[in-house]
Coordinates of C-alpha atoms and ligand atoms in Angstrom, one line a residue:
Chain A
M40 CA 38.0 -6.5 39.6
F41 CA 37.7 -2.8 38.5
D42 CA 40.9 -2.1 40.3
L43 CA 42.7 -4.6 38.1
L44 CA 41.9 -2.5 35.1
G45 CA 42.8 0.6 37.1
I46 CA 39.2 1.9 37.0
S47 CA 37.3 2.9 40.0
P48 CA 33.6 1.8 40.2
Q49 CA 32.7 5.5 40.7
V50 CA 34.2 6.5 37.4
L51 CA 32.6 3.5 35.6
M52 CA 29.1 4.2 37.2
G53 CA 29.5 7.9 36.5
Q54 CA 30.2 7.3 32.8
L55 CA 27.4 4.7 32.5
L56 CA 25.0 7.3 34.0
L57 CA 26.2 9.8 31.5
G58 CA 25.8 7.3 28.8
L59 CA 22.3 6.5 29.9
I60 CA 21.4 10.3 29.9
N61 CA 22.8 10.7 26.4
G62 CA 21.1 7.5 25.4
S63 CA 17.8 8.8 26.6
F64 CA 18.1 11.8 24.3
Y65 CA 19.2 9.5 21.4
A66 CA 16.2 7.3 22.1
V67 CA 13.6 10.0 22.1
L68 CA 15.0 11.8 19.1
S69 CA 15.6 8.7 17.0
L70 CA 12.1 7.5 18.0
G71 CA 10.6 10.7 16.5
L72 CA 12.6 10.4 13.4
A73 CA 11.5 6.8 13.0
V74 CA 7.8 7.6 13.5
I75 CA 8.1 10.5 10.9
F76 CA 10.0 8.5 8.4
G77 CA 7.6 5.5 8.7
L78 CA 4.6 7.5 7.6
L79 CA 5.9 10.5 5.7
N80 CA 8.9 8.9 4.0
I81 CA 10.8 12.0 4.9
I82 CA 14.1 12.1 6.7
N83 CA 13.4 15.0 9.0
F84 CA 16.7 16.9 9.1
A85 CA 15.0 19.7 11.0
H86 CA 14.7 17.4 14.0
G87 CA 17.7 18.8 15.8
A88 CA 16.6 22.4 15.2
L89 CA 13.2 21.6 16.6
Y90 CA 14.8 20.0 19.6
M91 CA 16.7 23.2 20.1
M92 CA 13.5 25.1 19.7
G93 CA 11.9 23.0 22.4
A94 CA 14.7 24.1 24.8
F95 CA 14.4 27.8 23.7
V96 CA 10.6 27.8 24.0
A97 CA 11.0 26.6 27.6
W98 CA 13.6 29.3 28.2
M99 CA 11.4 32.0 26.7
L100 CA 8.3 30.8 28.6
L101 CA 10.3 31.2 31.8
S102 CA 12.1 34.5 30.9
Y103 CA 9.3 36.4 29.2
L104 CA 6.2 34.9 30.8
G105 CA 7.4 33.4 34.1
V106 CA 6.1 30.0 33.1
G107 CA 8.1 27.4 34.9
Y108 CA 9.6 24.1 34.0
W109 CA 6.6 21.8 34.6
W110 CA 4.3 23.8 32.4
A111 CA 7.0 24.2 29.8
L112 CA 7.3 20.4 29.7
I113 CA 3.8 20.3 28.3
L114 CA 3.5 23.7 26.5
S115 CA 6.8 23.6 24.7
P116 CA 6.3 20.3 22.9
L117 CA 2.8 21.5 22.0
I118 CA 4.1 24.7 20.5
V119 CA 6.9 22.9 18.6
G120 CA 4.3 20.4 17.5
V121 CA 2.0 23.1 16.1
F122 CA 5.0 24.7 14.5
G123 CA 5.8 21.4 12.9
I124 CA 2.2 21.0 11.7
V125 CA 2.4 24.4 10.0
L126 CA 5.7 23.2 8.2
E127 CA 3.9 20.0 7.2
R128 CA 0.8 21.7 5.8
T129 CA 2.6 24.5 4.0
M130 CA 5.8 22.7 2.7
L131 CA 6.4 19.0 3.4
S132 CA 3.0 17.9 2.2
R133 CA 4.0 19.0 -1.3
L134 CA 6.9 16.6 -1.4
Y135 CA 5.3 13.2 -0.6
K136 CA 5.2 12.0 -4.2
L137 CA 8.9 12.9 -4.8
D138 CA 12.1 11.2 -3.9
H139 CA 13.3 11.1 -0.2
L140 CA 16.1 13.5 -1.2
Y141 CA 13.7 16.4 -1.6
G142 CA 12.3 16.0 1.9
L143 CA 15.8 15.8 3.3
L144 CA 17.0 18.9 1.4
L145 CA 13.9 20.9 2.5
T146 CA 14.2 19.9 6.1
F147 CA 17.9 20.6 6.1
G148 CA 17.3 24.0 4.7
L149 CA 14.6 24.6 7.4
A150 CA 17.1 23.5 10.0
L151 CA 19.6 26.0 8.9
I152 CA 17.0 28.8 8.8
I153 CA 15.6 28.1 12.2
Q154 CA 19.1 27.8 13.8
G155 CA 20.3 30.9 12.0
L156 CA 17.3 32.9 13.3
F157 CA 18.0 31.8 16.9
R158 CA 21.7 32.5 16.5
N159 CA 20.9 36.0 15.2
Y160 CA 18.7 36.9 18.2
Y161 CA 20.3 35.0 21.0
G162 CA 24.0 34.6 20.0
I163 CA 25.9 31.4 20.6
S164 CA 27.1 31.8 24.1
G165 CA 24.2 29.8 25.6
L166 CA 21.6 30.8 28.1
P167 CA 21.3 29.2 31.5
Y168 CA 18.1 27.3 32.6
Q169 CA 17.8 26.4 36.3
I170 CA 17.0 22.9 37.4
P171 CA 13.5 23.0 38.9
E172 CA 13.4 23.3 42.7
A173 CA 11.8 19.8 43.2
L174 CA 14.6 18.1 41.3
S175 CA 17.6 19.9 42.6
G176 CA 20.1 17.9 44.8
G177 CA 20.7 14.2 44.5
Q178 CA 21.0 10.9 46.2
N179 CA 24.1 9.2 47.5
L180 CA 23.8 5.6 46.4
G181 CA 27.0 4.6 48.2
F182 CA 29.0 3.8 45.1
M183 CA 28.1 7.0 43.4
F184 CA 26.2 10.4 43.7
L185 CA 23.0 10.5 41.6
P186 CA 21.7 13.9 40.8
N187 CA 17.9 13.9 41.0
Y188 CA 17.5 15.8 37.7
R189 CA 19.5 13.2 35.8
A190 CA 17.4 10.4 37.3
W191 CA 14.3 12.3 36.2
V192 CA 15.6 12.7 32.7
V193 CA 16.2 8.9 32.4
A194 CA 12.8 8.1 33.9
A195 CA 10.8 10.7 31.9
S196 CA 12.3 9.7 28.6
A197 CA 11.8 6.0 29.3
V198 CA 8.1 6.7 30.1
V199 CA 7.7 8.7 26.9
C200 CA 9.5 6.0 24.8
F201 CA 7.4 3.3 26.3
G202 CA 4.2 5.3 25.9
T203 CA 4.9 6.0 22.3
W204 CA 5.8 2.4 21.6
F205 CA 2.7 1.2 23.4
M206 CA 0.5 3.6 21.4
I207 CA 1.9 2.5 18.1
E208 CA 2.1 -1.2 18.6
K209 CA -0.8 -1.9 20.9
T210 CA -3.7 0.5 20.2
R211 CA -6.3 1.0 17.5
L212 CA -4.9 4.3 16.6
G213 CA -1.4 2.7 16.3
A214 CA -2.9 0.0 14.0
Y215 CA -4.1 2.8 11.7
L216 CA -0.7 4.2 11.8
R217 CA 1.1 1.0 11.0
A218 CA -1.3 0.2 8.2
A219 CA -1.0 3.6 6.7
T220 CA 2.8 3.2 6.8
E221 CA 2.4 0.0 4.7
N222 CA -0.3 1.0 2.3
P223 CA -1.7 4.5 2.6
V224 CA -3.8 4.2 -0.5
L225 CA -5.7 1.2 0.8
V226 CA -6.1 2.8 4.2
G227 CA -7.6 5.8 2.6
A228 CA -9.9 3.7 0.5
F229 CA -11.3 2.3 3.8
G230 CA -12.5 5.8 4.6
I231 CA -9.7 6.8 7.0
N232 CA -8.3 10.4 6.7
V233 CA -4.7 9.6 5.9
P234 CA -3.6 13.2 5.2
L235 CA -4.8 14.1 8.7
M236 CA -2.9 11.2 10.2
I237 CA 0.2 12.3 8.4
M238 CA -0.1 15.8 9.7
L239 CA -0.6 14.8 13.3
T240 CA 2.2 12.2 13.1
Y241 CA 4.6 14.8 12.0
G242 CA 3.4 17.1 14.8
F243 CA 3.8 14.3 17.3
G244 CA 7.2 13.4 16.1
V245 CA 8.6 16.9 16.3
A246 CA 6.8 17.4 19.7
L247 CA 9.0 14.5 20.9
A248 CA 12.0 16.5 19.8
G249 CA 10.6 19.6 21.6
F250 CA 10.1 17.5 24.8
A251 CA 13.7 16.3 24.6
G252 CA 14.7 19.9 24.3
V253 CA 13.0 20.9 27.5
L254 CA 14.6 17.9 29.3
A255 CA 17.9 19.1 28.0
A256 CA 17.5 22.7 28.9
P257 CA 18.8 22.4 32.5
I258 CA 21.6 20.0 31.6
Y259 CA 23.1 21.6 28.6
S260 CA 23.0 25.4 28.2
V261 CA 20.2 26.5 25.9
N262 CA 22.1 27.2 22.7
P263 CA 21.2 27.6 19.0
N264 CA 23.7 25.0 18.0
M265 CA 22.7 22.3 20.6
G266 CA 20.5 20.5 18.1
A267 CA 23.0 20.6 15.2
D268 CA 25.7 18.9 17.3
L269 CA 23.3 16.2 18.6
I270 CA 21.4 15.4 15.4
I271 CA 24.5 14.1 13.6
V272 CA 24.9 11.4 16.3
V273 CA 21.2 10.7 16.3
F274 CA 21.3 10.1 12.5
A275 CA 24.1 7.6 13.1
V276 CA 21.9 6.0 15.7
V277 CA 19.0 5.8 13.2
V278 CA 21.2 4.3 10.5
I279 CA 22.5 1.7 13.0
G280 CA 19.0 0.8 14.3
G281 CA 17.4 0.9 10.9
M282 CA 14.4 3.1 10.1
G283 CA 11.9 0.3 10.1
S284 CA 11.3 -0.3 13.8
I285 CA 10.0 1.8 16.7
M286 CA 11.4 -0.6 19.3
G287 CA 14.7 -0.7 17.3
A288 CA 15.0 3.1 17.4
I289 CA 14.5 3.2 21.2
L290 CA 16.8 0.3 22.0
T291 CA 19.5 1.4 19.7
G292 CA 19.4 4.9 21.3
Y293 CA 19.9 3.6 24.8
V294 CA 22.5 1.0 24.0
L295 CA 24.6 3.4 21.9
G296 CA 24.5 5.9 24.7
L297 CA 25.8 3.3 27.1
V298 CA 28.5 2.1 24.6
E299 CA 29.6 5.7 24.3
G300 CA 29.9 5.9 28.1
L301 CA 31.9 2.7 28.3
T302 CA 34.2 3.9 25.6
R303 CA 34.8 7.0 27.6
V304 CA 36.0 4.8 30.5
F305 CA 38.1 2.3 28.6
Y306 CA 39.3 4.3 25.6
P307 CA 38.5 8.0 26.0
E308 CA 40.1 8.9 22.7
G309 CA 37.5 6.8 20.9
S310 CA 34.3 8.1 22.6
A311 CA 33.6 10.8 20.1
V312 CA 33.8 8.4 17.1
V313 CA 32.7 5.1 18.5
I314 CA 29.1 5.5 17.2
F315 CA 30.3 6.4 13.7
V316 CA 32.6 3.4 13.7
I317 CA 29.7 1.1 14.7
M318 CA 27.7 2.8 12.0
A319 CA 30.3 2.0 9.3
I320 CA 30.5 -1.6 10.5
V321 CA 26.7 -2.0 10.5
L322 CA 26.5 -0.5 7.0
L323 CA 29.0 -3.0 5.8
I324 CA 27.4 -6.0 7.3
K325 CA 23.7 -5.2 7.5
P326 CA 23.0 -2.1 5.4
E327 CA 19.3 -2.0 6.4
G328 CA 20.3 -1.5 10.0
L329 CA 20.0 -3.9 13.0
F330 CA 16.2 -3.7 13.3
G331 CA 15.5 -2.6 9.7
K332 CA 13.7 -4.7 7.1
A333 CA 15.6 -5.4 3.9
A334 CA 14.3 -3.2 1.2
Chain B
M283 CA -39.1 -2.8 -19.1
T284 CA -37.7 -5.3 -16.7
E285 CA -38.1 -5.0 -13.0
A286 CA -34.5 -4.0 -12.6
A287 CA -34.6 -1.2 -15.1
R288 CA -37.5 0.5 -13.4
T289 CA -35.8 1.1 -10.1
E290 CA -32.9 3.5 -9.6
P291 CA -29.6 1.5 -9.8
L292 CA -27.5 1.4 -6.6
L293 CA -24.4 2.0 -8.7
R294 CA -24.5 3.6 -12.1
V295 CA -21.3 3.9 -14.1
R296 CA -21.4 6.0 -17.3
G297 CA -18.6 6.8 -19.7
L298 CA -16.0 6.0 -17.0
E299 CA -12.5 6.9 -18.4
G300 CA -9.3 6.3 -16.5
W301 CA -5.5 7.0 -16.9
Y302 CA -2.3 5.9 -15.3
G303 CA -0.1 8.9 -16.1
E304 CA -0.2 9.3 -19.9
S305 CA -1.6 5.8 -20.4
H306 CA -5.3 5.9 -21.1
V307 CA -6.8 2.5 -20.0
L308 CA -10.5 3.0 -19.5
H309 CA -12.4 4.3 -22.5
G310 CA -16.0 4.7 -21.3
I311 CA -17.1 1.9 -19.1
D312 CA -21.0 1.7 -18.8
F313 CA -22.9 -0.6 -16.4
D314 CA -25.5 -0.6 -13.7
V315 CA -25.8 -2.6 -10.5
H316 CA -29.0 -2.8 -8.6
E317 CA -29.5 -3.3 -4.9
G318 CA -28.9 -6.9 -3.9
E319 CA -27.4 -8.0 -7.2
V320 CA -24.1 -9.9 -7.8
V321 CA -22.6 -8.9 -11.1
T322 CA -19.3 -9.8 -12.7
L323 CA -16.7 -8.1 -14.8
L324 CA -15.2 -10.7 -17.1
G325 CA -12.4 -10.2 -19.5
R326 CA -8.8 -11.1 -20.4
N327 CA -5.8 -9.9 -18.5
G328 CA -5.2 -6.3 -19.0
A329 CA -8.8 -5.6 -20.2
G330 CA -9.3 -3.0 -17.5
K331 CA -11.4 -4.9 -14.8
T332 CA -9.2 -3.9 -11.9
S333 CA -8.9 -0.4 -13.2
T334 CA -12.7 -0.2 -13.3
L335 CA -12.9 -1.1 -9.6
L336 CA -10.2 1.4 -8.8
G337 CA -12.0 4.0 -10.8
I338 CA -15.3 3.4 -8.9
M339 CA -13.3 3.6 -5.6
G340 CA -11.6 6.8 -6.7
I341 CA -8.1 5.2 -6.4
L342 CA -7.2 5.5 -10.1
P343 CA -4.7 8.3 -10.5
R344 CA -7.0 10.2 -12.9
R345 CA -10.6 9.4 -14.0
A346 CA -13.5 11.1 -15.8
G347 CA -17.1 10.3 -16.6
S348 CA -19.8 9.6 -14.1
V349 CA -20.1 7.1 -11.2
T350 CA -23.2 7.6 -9.0
F351 CA -23.9 5.6 -5.9
E352 CA -27.4 5.8 -4.4
G353 CA -28.0 8.7 -6.8
V354 CA -25.0 10.7 -5.6
E355 CA -22.3 11.6 -8.1
T356 CA -18.9 10.5 -6.7
I357 CA -16.5 11.3 -9.6
G358 CA -15.1 14.4 -7.9
M359 CA -14.7 12.7 -4.5
Q360 CA -11.6 11.4 -2.7
P361 CA -11.4 7.7 -2.1
R362 CA -12.1 8.2 1.6
Q363 CA -15.2 10.1 0.8
I364 CA -16.4 7.4 -1.5
A365 CA -15.7 4.8 1.1
R366 CA -17.9 6.8 3.5
Q367 CA -20.8 6.6 1.0
G368 CA -20.8 2.9 1.6
I369 CA -18.5 1.2 -1.0
A370 CA -15.8 -1.1 0.1
I371 CA -13.0 -2.8 -1.9
C372 CA -11.2 -6.2 -1.6
P373 CA -8.2 -5.5 -3.8
E374 CA -6.6 -8.0 -6.2
E375 CA -3.4 -8.1 -4.2
R376 CA -5.6 -8.6 -1.0
G377 CA -3.7 -5.8 0.9
I378 CA -3.3 -7.7 4.2
F379 CA -1.1 -5.6 6.5
S380 CA 2.0 -7.5 7.7
S381 CA 2.5 -5.2 10.7
L382 CA -1.0 -6.0 11.9
S383 CA -2.4 -9.1 13.5
V384 CA -5.3 -10.9 11.9
E385 CA -7.7 -9.3 14.4
E386 CA -6.2 -5.9 13.8
N387 CA -6.6 -6.3 10.1
L388 CA -10.1 -7.3 10.6
M389 CA -10.9 -4.3 12.8
L390 CA -9.0 -1.8 10.6
P391 CA -11.7 -0.5 8.3
P392 CA -13.8 1.9 10.3
R393 CA -17.6 1.4 10.6
I394 CA -19.2 3.6 8.0
K395 CA -22.9 2.8 8.6
D396 CA -25.1 0.7 10.7
G397 CA -25.9 -2.8 9.5
G398 CA -22.5 -4.3 9.1
L399 CA -21.9 -7.9 10.2
S400 CA -20.8 -8.4 13.9
V401 CA -17.4 -9.8 14.6
E402 CA -19.0 -12.9 15.9
R403 CA -20.9 -13.4 12.7
I404 CA -17.8 -12.9 10.7
Y405 CA -15.9 -15.4 12.8
D406 CA -18.8 -17.8 12.2
L407 CA -18.5 -17.3 8.4
F408 CA -14.7 -17.7 8.6
P409 CA -13.8 -20.0 11.5
N410 CA -10.2 -20.2 10.5
L411 CA -9.8 -16.5 11.2
R412 CA -11.1 -16.9 14.7
E413 CA -8.5 -19.6 15.5
R414 CA -5.7 -17.5 14.0
R415 CA -6.7 -14.1 15.2
R416 CA -3.5 -13.4 17.1
S417 CA -1.2 -14.4 14.2
Q418 CA 0.5 -11.8 12.0
G419 CA -1.8 -11.0 9.0
T420 CA 0.6 -12.2 6.3
K421 CA 1.4 -15.5 8.1
L422 CA -2.0 -16.8 7.0
S423 CA -2.2 -19.1 4.0
G424 CA -3.3 -17.5 0.7
G425 CA -6.8 -18.7 1.1
E426 CA -7.1 -17.4 4.7
Q427 CA -5.7 -14.1 3.6
Q428 CA -8.3 -13.8 0.9
M429 CA -11.0 -14.6 3.5
L430 CA -9.6 -12.0 5.8
A431 CA -9.6 -9.4 2.9
I432 CA -13.3 -10.1 2.4
A433 CA -14.1 -10.4 6.0
R434 CA -12.8 -7.0 7.0
I435 CA -15.0 -5.1 4.7
L436 CA -18.1 -6.9 6.0
R437 CA -18.0 -5.1 9.4
T438 CA -18.1 -1.6 7.9
G439 CA -21.8 -1.4 7.0
S440 CA -20.9 -0.8 3.3
R441 CA -23.6 -2.3 1.1
L442 CA -21.6 -2.4 -2.1
L443 CA -18.6 -4.7 -2.2
L444 CA -16.0 -4.7 -5.0
L445 CA -14.2 -8.0 -5.0
D446 CA -11.2 -8.3 -7.3
E447 CA -10.5 -11.9 -8.3
P448 CA -11.1 -13.5 -4.9
T449 CA -10.4 -17.0 -6.2
E450 CA -7.1 -16.2 -8.0
G451 CA -4.5 -18.8 -7.3
L452 CA -6.6 -20.7 -4.7
A453 CA -7.2 -24.5 -4.3
P454 CA -10.7 -25.7 -5.5
V455 CA -12.0 -26.4 -2.0
I456 CA -11.2 -22.9 -1.0
V457 CA -12.8 -21.5 -4.2
Q458 CA -15.9 -23.4 -3.3
Q459 CA -15.9 -22.0 0.2
I460 CA -15.6 -18.5 -1.2
G461 CA -18.5 -19.3 -3.5
H462 CA -20.6 -20.2 -0.5
T463 CA -19.6 -17.1 1.3
I464 CA -20.6 -14.9 -1.7
G465 CA -23.9 -16.7 -1.8
A466 CA -24.4 -16.1 1.9
L467 CA -23.5 -12.4 1.5
K468 CA -26.1 -12.1 -1.4
S469 CA -28.8 -13.5 0.8
E470 CA -27.9 -11.0 3.5
G471 CA -28.7 -8.3 0.9
F472 CA -25.1 -7.2 0.0
T473 CA -24.6 -5.9 -3.5
I474 CA -21.4 -7.2 -5.1
V475 CA -19.3 -6.4 -8.2
L476 CA -17.0 -9.4 -8.8
V477 CA -14.1 -9.4 -11.1
E478 CA -13.3 -13.0 -12.3
Q479 CA -11.2 -15.0 -14.7
N480 CA -12.8 -18.2 -13.6
F481 CA -16.2 -18.0 -15.3
R482 CA -17.4 -21.3 -14.1
F483 CA -17.1 -19.9 -10.6
A484 CA -18.7 -16.6 -11.8
A485 CA -21.6 -18.5 -13.3
S486 CA -22.3 -20.2 -9.9
V487 CA -22.7 -16.9 -8.0
A488 CA -23.7 -14.0 -10.3
D489 CA -26.9 -12.6 -11.7
R490 CA -25.3 -10.9 -14.7
H491 CA -21.9 -10.8 -16.5
H492 CA -20.3 -7.8 -18.1
V493 CA -17.6 -8.5 -20.7
V494 CA -14.7 -6.0 -20.5
E495 CA -12.4 -5.5 -23.4
Q496 CA -9.9 -2.6 -24.0
G497 CA -11.4 -0.5 -21.3
R498 CA -15.0 -0.9 -22.4
V499 CA -18.0 -3.1 -21.6
I500 CA -18.6 -4.8 -24.9
D501 CA -21.4 -7.2 -23.9
V502 CA -23.8 -7.9 -21.1
I503 CA -25.0 -11.5 -20.5
P504 CA -27.6 -12.4 -17.9
N505 CA -26.6 -15.5 -16.0
A506 CA -29.7 -17.4 -17.3
E507 CA -28.5 -17.0 -20.9
L508 CA -24.9 -17.9 -20.2
D509 CA -25.2 -21.4 -21.7
A510 CA -26.7 -20.1 -24.9
N511 CA -23.8 -17.6 -25.2
M512 CA -21.0 -20.0 -24.3
D513 CA -19.3 -19.9 -27.7
K514 CA -19.4 -16.1 -27.8
L515 CA -17.9 -15.9 -24.3
H516 CA -15.2 -18.3 -25.1
G517 CA -14.3 -16.0 -28.0
Y518 CA -14.2 -13.0 -25.7
L519 CA -12.1 -14.6 -23.1
G520 CA -9.9 -16.5 -25.4
V521 CA -10.3 -19.8 -23.6
Ligands
ADP180 N1 -0.2 0.9 -12.2 C1 -0.3 0.9 -13.5 N2 0.4 1.7 -14.2 C2 0.3 1.8 -15.6 N3 -0.5 0.9 -16.3 C3 -1.3 0.1 -15.6 C4 -1.2 0.0 -14.2 N4 -2.1 -1.0 -13.8 C5 -2.6 -1.4 -14.9 N5 -2.2 -0.8 -16.0 C6 -2.6 -1.1 -17.4 O1 -3.9 -0.8 -17.5 C7 -4.6 -1.8 -18.3 C8 -5.7 -2.4 -17.6 O2 -5.2 -3.2 -16.5 P1 -6.1 -3.8 -15.4 O3 -7.2 -2.9 -15.1 O4 -5.2 -4.2 -14.3 O5 -6.6 -5.1 -16.2 P2 -7.3 -6.4 -15.6 O6 -7.6 -6.3 -14.2 O7 -8.5 -6.6 -16.5 O8 -6.3 -7.5 -15.9 C9 -3.5 -2.8 -18.8 O9 -3.0 -2.4 -20.0 C10 -2.4 -2.5 -17.7 O10 -1.1 -2.8 -18.3
MG181 MG1 -7.0 -7.3 -12.5

């Protein structure tokens, strides 16, 4: 069947895997954006820079302190999360009463500063990060070769997405979060510390970006621009999915990664723009996004 | 001196002023509520009843004056600190969360103190809620949402409940049910400040009525003297 179209199954499966990998990053990043937007009403333009920071922190832990990948997978999101909390306490928390635009401008400025600092110290050529020993090599599945590290990225991001979804939709803590997203004043009047929740939510959202950054480090070279390139696509993903839904952000991320992969097989020229074309169509037909609630 | 005046009031409101931005809506509200009492705030639309409850809860954007609860001054506190003293609100718009199930709505307000009702007791008071506990909160009927909004603050151990027009827009049979509930809560020892437009309902549950007009309490009528004051009250409320 594939041969009829002149496409080998190896090529198709290879591109689908690549799409799934990209989709994994889109999902984790757009999930973080959706969580942050829900509670803080801030479009976190610094998300890409914090993703890049996650990769850099992993690289620094290894190069300066000899701390390896597995520890970095925990430490780097923690460090990025704490950095995010400092940003939230010192700057973002002053903007909650203002229009979305202010949060967007501030986080955009922060992204430029963070990226600029890393570019200044580390240049733009990119730094290598080795795939951890335990995940080198791969499996021959018969129809394709599956590198272990790529399988790990898909699995790890799926677990993190599911865990986050579960925490928000199925637990007591998540109920606080959903309620505070709807009506923070009333939740505060019940005796719940909403400012603390907001601070931790921002920390958690950017820690997700940091986590994605560590996952990315061995695949893409660690580069100050790695976040800026990715975040534009992730914003398109978020627009398509709609800001309103956690599950929507996750599913849209994976599906669009796969769509991009398929486009690379059937119409390679379109693969760089397909997500933006879909975004334009969604904006015309359902401006609140596929999973968004009409304003 | 009456019995009530001799003991320290549970809630004491003095010269409470409130603003929404530039607009000054409370101009010195004064009233007391003693432990175990049910009192009402009556008044026309826009008189400042809701704002008074929001002022007590600390939600009003800006307030001044004095609000003491169990002798503790709360005027400088954040809403969450005031809640933690043991005051809970059932807001006029009910505030049922659509992204939470009925049970999640019920379990949302954290326990502040011992002595709140158990979930079983609450489901006995409101059997509809037990049946529909898995439904989305806002899928309930208006009456059920109102019951949920009252039910969820009973778990917390708060002893002072601020209920803002719990009968608004509800069918007579449901109004009656809410009346029974308020009676049951009173006999459990809850202290209640009730905002009402429906003063026949108010008369059936309350010990005392405070008439609010233009951000002040302009008259206080004990429930026993309500009949004697009917003409005056009709004048205040414009009915
Ligand atoms: N959010 C608000 N912003 C500005 N003014 C308000 C707001 N809410 C109420 N008001 C004004 O405050 C006054 C008192 O309102 P309110 O306390 O809601 O009265 P009541 O509950 O007795 O009907 C009214 O004049 C009303 O227009
Ligand atoms: Mg009102």
